[in-house]
Amino acid sequence: MRRPCAEDGAQITALIAAAPPLDRNSAYCNLLQCTDFADTCVVAERGGRIVGWVSGYRPPAAPDDMFVWQVAVDSSARGEGLAARMLDALIARPAAAGATSLITTITEANAASWALFAAFARRHGAGLTKAPRFERDAHLGGTHDTEWEARIGPLPTTD
Ligand SMILES: CC(C)(COP(=O)(O)OP(=O)(O)OC[C@H]1O[C@@H](n2cnc3c(N)ncnc32)[C@H](O)[C@@H]1OP(=O)(O)O)[C@@H](O)C(=O)NCCC(=O)NCCS
């Protein structure tokens, strides 16, 4: 597991495109994540191929939070604890210092994602609360299921 670099961009875009129900990203979006946001993104490689990805950032308006945007694991590497290990690696990074909560958004039907973040909360002895963040009709033009914000905290302290 490591920080991404610009040369990873194309593989990451392809990994996300092959991981429904994640929204697909533009190549450019992933390139910005791989460069400007590399300190809060994680890639996992196996045999020289990228099989795991976590994107995140510290929201400028809420610097005590670590926001996780997407988590993707290639189908060949699922069920081995990789997503869990990437999230743990992210909050152990120097770039996560001082973060007291991990935030993400999840659609109601994404059982794998709820299980991943519930397990993360359990592992770190933290609570998980949920509330609608981006709603189907008010924010998503009626074309996308409501994104629920999951807030997990307090995170373990790292120095
Ligand atoms: C969700 C995803 C990232 C999980 O990756 P993974 O490496 O297989 O997950 P892990 O092995 O680390 O499992 C972590 C926890 O989630 C649970 N989990 C993982 N996939 C699950 C599934 N399909 N259904 C139910 N629970 C699941 C595991 O049982 C584990 O919980 P536990 O510790 O209580 O047993 C992967 O399936 C994926 O890329 N899916 C498509 C994209 C997506 O939905 N991403 C998440 C939204 S951001």
Coordinates of N, CA, C and O and ligand atoms in Angstrom, one line a residue:
M1 N 0.9 -1.2 0.0 CA 0.0 0.0 0.0 C 0.9 1.2 0.0 O 1.9 1.3 0.7
R2 N 0.5 2.2 -0.8 CA 1.3 3.4 -0.9 C 0.5 4.6 -1.3 O -0.7 4.4 -1.7
R3 N 1.1 5.8 -1.4 CA 0.5 7.0 -1.9 C 0.4 6.8 -3.4 O 1.3 6.2 -4.0
P4 N -0.6 7.3 -4.1 CA -0.7 7.2 -5.6 C 0.2 8.3 -6.2 O 0.7 9.2 -5.6
C5 N 0.5 8.1 -7.5 CA 1.2 9.1 -8.3 C 0.5 9.2 -9.6 O -0.4 8.4 -10.0
A6 N 0.8 10.2 -10.4 CA 0.1 10.5 -11.6 C 0.1 9.3 -12.6 O -0.9 9.1 -13.3
E7 N 1.2 8.6 -12.6 CA 1.3 7.4 -13.5 C 0.2 6.3 -13.2 O 0.0 5.5 -14.0
D8 N -0.4 6.4 -12.0 CA -1.4 5.4 -11.6 C -2.8 5.8 -12.1 O -3.7 5.0 -12.0
G9 N -2.9 7.0 -12.6 CA -4.3 7.5 -12.8 C -5.1 6.6 -13.7 O -6.3 6.4 -13.4
A10 N -4.6 6.2 -14.8 CA -5.4 5.4 -15.8 C -5.9 4.1 -15.2 O -7.0 3.7 -15.4
Q11 N -5.0 3.5 -14.5 CA -5.4 2.2 -13.8 C -6.5 2.4 -12.8 O -7.4 1.6 -12.6
I12 N -6.4 3.5 -12.1 CA -7.3 3.8 -11.0 C -8.7 4.1 -11.6 O -9.7 3.6 -11.2
T13 N -8.7 4.9 -12.7 CA -10.0 5.2 -13.4 C -10.6 3.9 -13.9 O -11.8 3.7 -13.8
A14 N -9.8 2.9 -14.4 CA -10.3 1.7 -14.9 C -10.8 0.8 -13.7 O -11.9 0.1 -13.8
L15 N -10.1 0.8 -12.6 CA -10.5 0.0 -11.5 C -11.9 0.5 -11.0 O -12.8 -0.3 -10.7
I16 N -12.1 1.8 -10.9 CA -13.4 2.4 -10.4 C -14.5 2.0 -11.4 O -15.6 1.7 -11.0
A17 N -14.2 2.1 -12.7 CA -15.2 1.9 -13.7 C -15.7 0.4 -13.6 O -16.8 0.1 -14.0
A18 N -14.8 -0.5 -13.1 CA -15.2 -1.9 -13.0 C -15.7 -2.3 -11.6 O -15.8 -3.4 -11.3
A19 N -16.0 -1.2 -10.8 CA -16.5 -1.5 -9.5 C -17.8 -0.9 -9.2 O -18.0 0.0 -8.3
P20 N -18.9 -1.3 -9.9 CA -20.2 -0.7 -9.6 C -20.6 -1.1 -8.2 O -20.1 -2.2 -7.7
P21 N -21.4 -0.3 -7.4 CA -22.1 0.8 -7.9 C -21.4 2.1 -7.8 O -22.1 3.2 -7.9
L22 N -20.1 2.1 -7.8 CA -19.4 3.4 -7.7 C -19.7 4.2 -8.9 O -19.7 3.7 -10.0
D23 N -19.8 5.6 -8.7 CA -19.9 6.5 -9.9 C -18.5 6.4 -10.6 O -17.5 6.4 -9.9
R24 N -18.6 6.4 -11.9 CA -17.4 6.5 -12.7 C -16.8 8.0 -12.6 O -17.6 8.9 -12.4
N25 N -15.5 8.1 -12.6 CA -14.9 9.4 -12.6 C -14.2 9.7 -13.9 O -13.8 8.8 -14.7
S26 N -14.0 11.0 -14.2 CA -13.2 11.4 -15.3 C -11.7 11.0 -15.0 O -11.3 11.0 -13.8
A27 N -10.9 10.8 -16.0 CA -9.5 10.5 -15.8 C -8.9 11.7 -15.1 O -8.0 11.6 -14.2
Y28 N -9.3 12.9 -15.4 CA -8.8 14.1 -14.8 C -9.0 14.2 -13.3 O -8.1 14.6 -12.6
C29 N -10.2 13.8 -12.9 CA -10.6 13.8 -11.5 C -9.6 12.9 -10.8 O -9.0 13.3 -9.7
N30 N -9.4 11.7 -11.3 CA -8.4 10.8 -10.6 C -7.0 11.3 -10.6 O -6.3 11.1 -9.7
L31 N -6.6 12.0 -11.7 CA -5.3 12.6 -11.7 C -5.1 13.6 -10.6 O -4.0 13.7 -10.0
L32 N -6.1 14.4 -10.4 CA -6.0 15.4 -9.3 C -5.9 14.7 -8.0 O -5.1 15.1 -7.1
Q33 N -6.7 13.7 -7.8 CA -6.6 12.9 -6.5 C -5.2 12.4 -6.4 O -4.6 12.4 -5.3
C34 N -4.6 11.8 -7.5 CA -3.3 11.2 -7.4 C -2.2 12.1 -7.1 O -1.0 11.7 -6.8
T35 N -2.4 13.4 -7.4 CA -1.3 14.4 -7.2 C -1.7 15.4 -6.0 O -1.1 15.2 -5.0
D36 N -2.7 16.2 -6.2 CA -2.9 17.2 -5.2 C -3.4 16.6 -3.9 O -3.3 17.1 -2.8
F37 N -4.1 15.4 -4.0 CA -4.7 14.8 -2.8 C -4.0 13.4 -2.4 O -4.5 12.6 -1.7
A38 N -2.7 13.2 -2.9 CA -2.0 11.9 -2.8 C -1.8 11.6 -1.3 O -1.9 10.4 -1.0
D39 N -1.7 12.6 -0.5 CA -1.4 12.3 1.0 C -2.6 11.6 1.6 O -2.4 11.0 2.7
T40 N -3.8 11.8 1.1 CA -5.0 11.2 1.7 C -5.7 10.2 0.7 O -6.9 9.9 0.8
C41 N -4.9 9.7 -0.2 CA -5.3 8.6 -1.1 C -4.4 7.4 -0.9 O -3.2 7.5 -0.7
V42 N -4.9 6.2 -1.1 CA -4.2 4.9 -0.9 C -4.4 4.1 -2.2 O -5.5 3.9 -2.6
V43 N -3.2 3.5 -2.7 CA -3.4 2.5 -3.7 C -2.8 1.2 -3.1 O -1.8 1.2 -2.3
A44 N -3.3 0.1 -3.5 CA -2.8 -1.2 -3.1 C -2.4 -2.0 -4.4 O -3.2 -2.0 -5.4
E45 N -1.2 -2.5 -4.4 CA -0.7 -3.2 -5.6 C -0.5 -4.6 -5.3 O 0.0 -5.0 -4.2
R46 N -0.7 -5.4 -6.3 CA -0.4 -6.9 -6.2 C 0.2 -7.3 -7.6 O -0.4 -7.1 -8.6
G47 N 1.4 -7.8 -7.5 CA 2.1 -8.2 -8.8 C 2.2 -7.1 -9.8 O 2.0 -7.3 -11.0
G48 N 2.4 -5.8 -9.3 CA 2.6 -4.7 -10.2 C 1.3 -4.1 -10.7 O 1.3 -3.2 -11.5
R49 N 0.2 -4.6 -10.3 CA -1.1 -4.2 -10.8 C -1.9 -3.5 -9.6 O -1.8 -4.1 -8.5
I50 N -2.6 -2.4 -9.9 CA -3.3 -1.8 -8.8 C -4.7 -2.6 -8.6 O -5.5 -2.7 -9.5
V51 N -4.9 -3.0 -7.4 CA -6.1 -3.8 -7.1 C -6.9 -3.2 -6.0 O -8.0 -3.7 -5.6
G52 N -6.4 -2.0 -5.4 CA -7.2 -1.4 -4.4 C -7.0 0.1 -4.4 O -5.9 0.6 -4.8
W53 N -8.0 0.9 -4.0 CA -8.0 2.3 -4.1 C -8.9 2.9 -3.0 O -10.0 2.5 -2.8
V54 N -8.4 3.9 -2.3 CA -9.2 4.7 -1.4 C -8.9 6.2 -1.7 O -7.7 6.5 -1.8
S55 N -9.9 7.0 -2.0 CA -9.7 8.4 -2.1 C -10.3 9.2 -1.0 O -11.3 8.8 -0.5
G56 N -9.6 10.2 -0.5 CA -10.1 11.0 0.6 C -9.4 12.3 0.6 O -8.5 12.7 -0.2
Y57 N -9.9 13.2 1.5 CA -9.4 14.5 1.7 C -9.8 15.1 3.0 O -10.8 14.6 3.6
R58 N -9.1 16.1 3.5 CA -9.6 16.8 4.7 C -10.4 18.0 4.2 O -9.9 18.9 3.6
P59 N -11.7 18.0 4.5 CA -12.6 19.0 4.0 C -12.1 20.4 4.5 O -12.0 20.6 5.7
P60 N -11.9 21.4 3.6 CA -11.4 22.7 4.0 C -12.3 23.3 5.1 O -11.8 24.0 6.0
A61 N -13.6 23.1 5.0 CA -14.5 23.7 6.0 C -14.6 22.9 7.3 O -15.3 23.4 8.2
A62 N -14.1 21.7 7.3 CA -14.2 20.8 8.5 C -12.9 20.1 8.6 O -12.8 18.8 8.4
P63 N -11.8 20.8 9.0 CA -10.5 20.1 9.0 C -10.3 19.0 10.0 O -9.3 18.3 9.9
D64 N -11.2 18.9 11.0 CA -11.1 17.8 12.0 C -11.6 16.5 11.4 O -11.6 15.4 12.0
D65 N -12.2 16.5 10.2 CA -12.7 15.3 9.5 C -11.8 14.8 8.5 O -11.0 15.5 7.9
M66 N -11.8 13.5 8.3 CA -11.2 12.8 7.1 C -12.4 12.3 6.3 O -13.1 11.4 6.7
F67 N -12.5 12.9 5.1 CA -13.6 12.5 4.2 C -13.1 11.4 3.3 O -12.1 11.5 2.6
V68 N -13.8 10.2 3.3 CA -13.5 9.2 2.3 C -14.5 9.2 1.2 O -15.7 9.1 1.4
W69 N -13.9 9.4 0.0 CA -14.8 9.6 -1.2 C -15.2 8.2 -1.8 O -16.4 7.9 -1.9
Q70 N -14.2 7.4 -2.2 CA -14.5 6.1 -2.8 C -13.5 5.1 -2.3 O -12.4 5.4 -2.0
V71 N -14.0 3.9 -2.2 CA -13.2 2.7 -1.9 C -13.5 1.7 -3.0 O -14.7 1.3 -3.2
A72 N -12.5 1.2 -3.6 CA -12.7 0.1 -4.7 C -11.6 -0.9 -4.5 O -10.4 -0.6 -4.3
V73 N -12.1 -2.2 -4.6 CA -11.2 -3.3 -4.6 C -11.5 -4.2 -5.8 O -12.7 -4.5 -6.1
D74 N -10.5 -4.5 -6.6 CA -10.7 -5.4 -7.7 C -11.3 -6.7 -7.3 O -11.1 -7.2 -6.3
S75 N -12.2 -7.2 -8.2 CA -13.0 -8.4 -7.8 C -12.0 -9.6 -7.5 O -12.4 -10.4 -6.6
S76 N -10.8 -9.6 -8.0 CA -9.9 -10.7 -7.7 C -9.3 -10.6 -6.3 O -8.7 -11.6 -5.9
A77 N -9.5 -9.5 -5.7 CA -8.8 -9.3 -4.3 C -9.8 -9.0 -3.2 O -9.5 -8.6 -2.1
R78 N -11.1 -9.3 -3.5 CA -12.2 -9.0 -2.5 C -12.2 -10.1 -1.4 O -11.8 -11.2 -1.7
G79 N -12.7 -9.7 -0.3 CA -12.9 -10.7 0.8 C -11.7 -11.1 1.5 O -11.7 -12.1 2.2
E80 N -10.6 -10.3 1.4 CA -9.4 -10.6 2.0 C -9.0 -9.6 3.0 O -7.9 -9.5 3.5
G81 N -9.9 -8.7 3.3 CA -9.6 -7.6 4.3 C -8.8 -6.4 3.7 O -8.3 -5.6 4.4
L82 N -8.7 -6.4 2.4 CA -7.9 -5.3 1.8 C -8.5 -3.9 2.0 O -7.8 -3.0 2.4
A83 N -9.8 -3.8 1.8 CA -10.5 -2.5 2.0 C -10.3 -2.0 3.4 O -10.0 -0.8 3.7
A84 N -10.5 -2.9 4.3 CA -10.3 -2.6 5.8 C -8.9 -2.1 6.0 O -8.6 -1.1 6.7
R85 N -7.9 -2.8 5.5 CA -6.5 -2.4 5.7 C -6.2 -1.1 5.1 O -5.4 -0.3 5.6
M86 N -6.8 -0.8 3.9 CA -6.5 0.5 3.3 C -7.1 1.6 4.1 O -6.4 2.7 4.3
L87 N -8.3 1.5 4.7 CA -8.8 2.5 5.6 C -7.9 2.7 6.8 O -7.7 3.8 7.2
D88 N -7.5 1.6 7.4 CA -6.6 1.7 8.6 C -5.3 2.4 8.2 O -4.8 3.2 9.0
A89 N -4.7 2.1 7.0 CA -3.5 2.8 6.5 C -3.7 4.3 6.4 O -2.9 5.1 6.7
L90 N -4.9 4.6 5.9 CA -5.2 6.0 5.6 C -5.2 6.8 7.0 O -4.6 7.9 7.1
I91 N -5.9 6.3 8.0 CA -6.0 7.1 9.2 C -4.7 7.0 10.0 O -4.5 7.8 11.0
A92 N -3.7 6.1 9.6 CA -2.4 6.1 10.2 C -1.4 7.1 9.6 O -0.3 7.3 10.1
R93 N -1.8 7.7 8.4 CA -0.9 8.6 7.7 C -0.7 9.9 8.5 O -1.6 10.3 9.2
P94 N 0.5 10.5 8.3 CA 0.7 11.8 8.9 C -0.4 12.8 8.5 O -0.8 13.7 9.3
A95 N -0.9 12.6 7.3 CA -1.9 13.6 6.7 C -3.3 13.4 7.5 O -4.2 14.2 7.3
A96 N -3.4 12.4 8.3 CA -4.7 12.2 9.0 C -4.5 12.7 10.5 O -5.5 12.7 11.2
A97 N -3.3 13.2 10.8 CA -3.1 13.6 12.2 C -4.1 14.7 12.6 O -4.4 15.6 11.8
G98 N -4.7 14.5 13.7 CA -5.7 15.5 14.2 C -7.1 15.3 13.8 O -8.0 15.9 14.3
A99 N -7.3 14.3 12.9 CA -8.7 14.0 12.4 C -9.4 13.3 13.6 O -8.9 12.3 14.1
T100 N -10.6 13.8 13.9 CA -11.3 13.1 15.0 C -12.5 12.3 14.5 O -13.0 11.4 15.2
S101 N -12.9 12.5 13.2 CA -14.0 11.7 12.6 C -13.6 11.3 11.2 O -13.0 12.0 10.5
L102 N -14.1 10.1 10.8 CA -14.0 9.7 9.4 C -15.4 9.8 8.9 O -16.4 9.3 9.5
I103 N -15.6 10.5 7.7 CA -16.9 10.7 7.1 C -16.9 10.1 5.7 O -15.9 10.1 5.0
T104 N -18.0 9.5 5.4 CA -18.2 9.1 4.0 C -19.7 9.2 3.6 O -20.5 9.5 4.5
T105 N -20.0 9.0 2.4 CA -21.5 8.9 2.0 C -21.7 7.6 1.3 O -20.8 7.1 0.6
I106 N -22.9 7.0 1.6 CA -23.2 5.7 1.1 C -24.7 5.6 0.7 O -25.5 6.2 1.4
T107 N -25.0 5.0 -0.4 CA -26.4 4.8 -0.7 C -27.0 3.7 0.1 O -26.3 2.8 0.5
E108 N -28.3 3.8 0.4 CA -28.9 2.8 1.3 C -28.7 1.4 0.9 O -28.5 0.5 1.7
A109 N -28.7 1.1 -0.4 CA -28.6 -0.3 -0.9 C -27.2 -0.9 -0.9 O -27.0 -2.1 -1.2
N110 N -26.2 -0.1 -0.6 CA -24.8 -0.6 -0.8 C -24.4 -1.3 0.5 O -23.6 -0.8 1.3
A111 N -24.8 -2.6 0.6 CA -24.6 -3.3 1.8 C -23.1 -3.6 2.1 O -22.7 -3.5 3.3
A112 N -22.4 -3.8 1.0 CA -20.9 -4.0 1.2 C -20.3 -2.8 1.9 O -19.4 -2.9 2.8
S113 N -20.6 -1.6 1.4 CA -20.0 -0.4 1.9 C -20.5 -0.2 3.4 O -19.6 0.1 4.3
W114 N -21.7 -0.4 3.7 CA -22.2 -0.2 5.1 C -21.4 -1.2 6.0 O -21.0 -0.9 7.1
A115 N -21.2 -2.5 5.5 CA -20.5 -3.5 6.3 C -19.1 -3.1 6.5 O -18.5 -3.2 7.6
L116 N -18.4 -2.5 5.5 CA -17.0 -2.1 5.5 C -16.9 -1.0 6.6 O -16.0 -1.1 7.5
F117 N -17.8 0.0 6.6 CA -17.6 1.1 7.5 C -18.1 0.8 8.9 O -17.5 1.2 9.9
A118 N -19.1 -0.1 9.0 CA -19.5 -0.6 10.4 C -18.3 -1.4 11.0 O -18.1 -1.2 12.2
A119 N -17.7 -2.2 10.2 CA -16.5 -3.0 10.7 C -15.4 -2.0 11.1 O -14.7 -2.3 12.2
F120 N -15.2 -1.0 10.3 CA -14.1 0.0 10.7 C -14.4 0.6 12.1 O -13.6 0.7 12.9
A121 N -15.7 1.0 12.2 CA -16.1 1.7 13.5 C -15.9 0.7 14.7 O -15.3 1.0 15.7
R122 N -16.3 -0.6 14.5 CA -16.1 -1.6 15.6 C -14.7 -1.8 15.9 O -14.3 -1.8 17.1
R123 N -13.9 -1.9 14.9 CA -12.4 -2.2 15.1 C -11.8 -1.1 15.9 O -10.8 -1.3 16.6
H124 N -12.3 0.2 15.7 CA -11.6 1.3 16.4 C -12.4 1.8 17.6 O -12.1 2.8 18.2
G125 N -13.4 1.0 18.0 CA -14.2 1.3 19.2 C -14.9 2.6 19.1 O -15.1 3.3 20.0
A126 N -15.3 3.0 17.8 CA -15.9 4.3 17.5 C -17.4 4.1 17.3 O -17.9 3.0 16.9
G127 N -18.2 5.2 17.4 CA -19.6 5.2 17.0 C -19.8 5.5 15.6 O -18.9 6.1 14.9
L128 N -21.0 5.1 15.0 CA -21.3 5.4 13.7 C -22.7 6.0 13.7 O -23.7 5.4 14.1
T129 N -22.9 7.2 13.1 CA -24.2 7.8 13.0 C -24.4 8.1 11.5 O -23.5 8.3 10.7
K130 N -25.7 8.1 11.1 CA -26.0 8.3 9.7 C -27.1 9.4 9.5 O -28.0 9.4 10.4
A131 N -27.0 10.2 8.5 CA -28.0 11.2 8.2 C -28.0 11.5 6.7 O -26.9 11.3 6.1
P132 N -29.1 11.8 6.1 CA -29.1 12.1 4.6 C -28.1 13.3 4.4 O -28.2 14.3 5.1
R133 N -27.3 13.2 3.3 CA -26.4 14.3 3.0 C -26.8 14.9 1.6 O -26.9 16.1 1.5
F134 N -26.8 14.1 0.6 CA -27.2 14.6 -0.7 C -28.5 13.7 -1.1 O -28.4 12.5 -1.3
E135 N -29.6 14.5 -1.3 CA -30.9 13.7 -1.4 C -31.3 13.6 -2.9 O -31.0 14.5 -3.7
R136 N -32.0 12.5 -3.2 CA -32.3 12.1 -4.6 C -33.0 13.3 -5.3 O -32.5 13.7 -6.4
D137 N -34.0 13.9 -4.7 CA -34.7 14.9 -5.5 C -34.1 16.3 -5.3 O -33.9 17.1 -6.3
A138 N -33.8 16.7 -4.0 CA -33.3 18.0 -3.8 C -31.9 18.3 -4.4 O -31.6 19.4 -4.8
H139 N -31.1 17.3 -4.4 CA -29.7 17.5 -4.8 C -29.2 16.7 -6.1 O -28.2 17.1 -6.7
L140 N -29.9 15.6 -6.4 CA -29.4 14.7 -7.4 C -30.3 14.6 -8.6 O -30.2 13.7 -9.4
G141 N -31.2 15.6 -8.7 CA -32.1 15.6 -9.9 C -32.9 14.4 -10.1 O -33.3 14.1 -11.3
G142 N -33.2 13.7 -9.1 CA -34.0 12.5 -9.2 C -33.4 11.3 -9.9 O -34.1 10.3 -10.2
T143 N -32.1 11.4 -10.2 CA -31.5 10.4 -11.0 C -30.5 9.5 -10.3 O -29.9 8.6 -10.8
H144 N -30.4 9.7 -9.0 CA -29.4 8.9 -8.2 C -29.9 8.8 -6.8 O -30.5 9.7 -6.3
D145 N -29.7 7.6 -6.2 CA -30.2 7.4 -4.8 C -29.6 8.4 -3.8 O -28.4 8.8 -4.0
T146 N -30.3 8.7 -2.8 CA -29.8 9.5 -1.7 C -28.5 9.0 -1.2 O -28.4 7.8 -0.9
E147 N -27.6 9.9 -1.0 CA -26.3 9.6 -0.4 C -26.4 9.9 1.1 O -26.6 11.1 1.5
W148 N -26.3 8.9 2.0 CA -26.3 9.0 3.4 C -24.9 9.3 3.9 O -24.0 8.5 3.6
E149 N -24.8 10.3 4.8 CA -23.5 10.5 5.4 C -23.3 9.6 6.6 O -24.2 9.6 7.5
A150 N -22.2 8.8 6.6 CA -21.9 8.1 7.8 C -20.7 8.8 8.5 O -19.7 9.1 7.9
R151 N -20.9 9.1 9.8 CA -19.9 9.8 10.6 C -19.4 8.8 11.6 O -20.2 8.3 12.5
I152 N -18.1 8.5 11.6 CA -17.5 7.6 12.6 C -16.5 8.3 13.4 O -15.6 8.9 12.9
G153 N -16.7 8.1 14.7 CA -15.7 8.8 15.6 C -16.0 8.4 17.1 O -17.1 7.8 17.4
P154 N -15.1 8.8 18.0 CA -13.9 9.4 17.7 C -12.8 8.4 17.2 O -12.8 7.3 17.5
L155 N -12.0 9.0 16.3 CA -10.9 8.1 15.7 C -9.8 8.0 16.8 O -9.6 8.9 17.6
P156 N -9.0 6.9 16.7 CA -7.9 6.8 17.6 C -6.9 8.0 17.3 O -6.8 8.4 16.2
T157 N -6.3 8.4 18.4 CA -5.3 9.6 18.2 C -4.0 9.1 17.7 O -3.5 8.0 18.1
T158 N -3.4 9.8 16.7 CA -2.1 9.5 16.2 C -1.3 10.8 16.3 O -1.8 11.9 16.2
D159 N 0.0 10.6 16.7 CA 0.9 11.8 16.8 C 2.0 11.7 15.7 O 2.4 10.7 15.3
Ligands
LIG1 C1 -16.9 -2.7 -0.8 C2 -15.5 -3.3 -1.2 C3 -14.6 -2.0 -1.2 C4 -15.0 -4.2 0.0 O1 -13.7 -4.6 -0.3 P1 -13.0 -5.9 0.4 O2 -11.5 -5.7 0.4 O3 -13.6 -7.1 -0.2 O4 -13.6 -5.7 1.9 P2 -12.9 -6.4 3.2 O5 -12.5 -7.8 2.9 O6 -11.9 -5.4 3.8 O7 -14.2 -6.4 4.2 C5 -14.4 -5.4 5.2 C6 -15.7 -5.7 5.9 O8 -16.8 -5.5 5.0 C7 -17.5 -6.7 4.9 N1 -17.9 -6.9 3.5 C8 -17.1 -6.7 2.4 N2 -17.8 -7.0 1.3 C9 -19.0 -7.3 1.6 C10 -20.2 -7.7 0.9 N3 -20.2 -7.8 -0.4 N4 -21.3 -7.9 1.6 C11 -21.4 -7.8 3.0 N5 -20.3 -7.4 3.7 C12 -19.1 -7.2 3.1 C13 -16.6 -7.8 5.3 O9 -17.3 -8.9 5.8 C14 -15.8 -7.1 6.4 O10 -16.6 -7.0 7.6 P3 -16.2 -7.9 8.9 O11 -14.9 -7.4 9.4 O12 -17.4 -7.5 9.9 O13 -16.2 -9.3 8.4 C15 -15.5 -4.0 -2.5 O14 -16.4 -5.0 -2.5 C16 -15.8 -3.1 -3.7 O15 -14.9 -2.5 -4.3 N6 -17.1 -3.0 -4.1 C17 -17.5 -2.1 -5.2 C18 -17.3 -0.7 -4.9 C19 -18.0 -0.2 -3.6 O16 -19.2 -0.5 -3.4 N7 -17.3 0.5 -2.8 C20 -17.7 1.0 -1.4 C21 -18.3 2.3 -1.5 S1 -17.2 3.6 -1.4

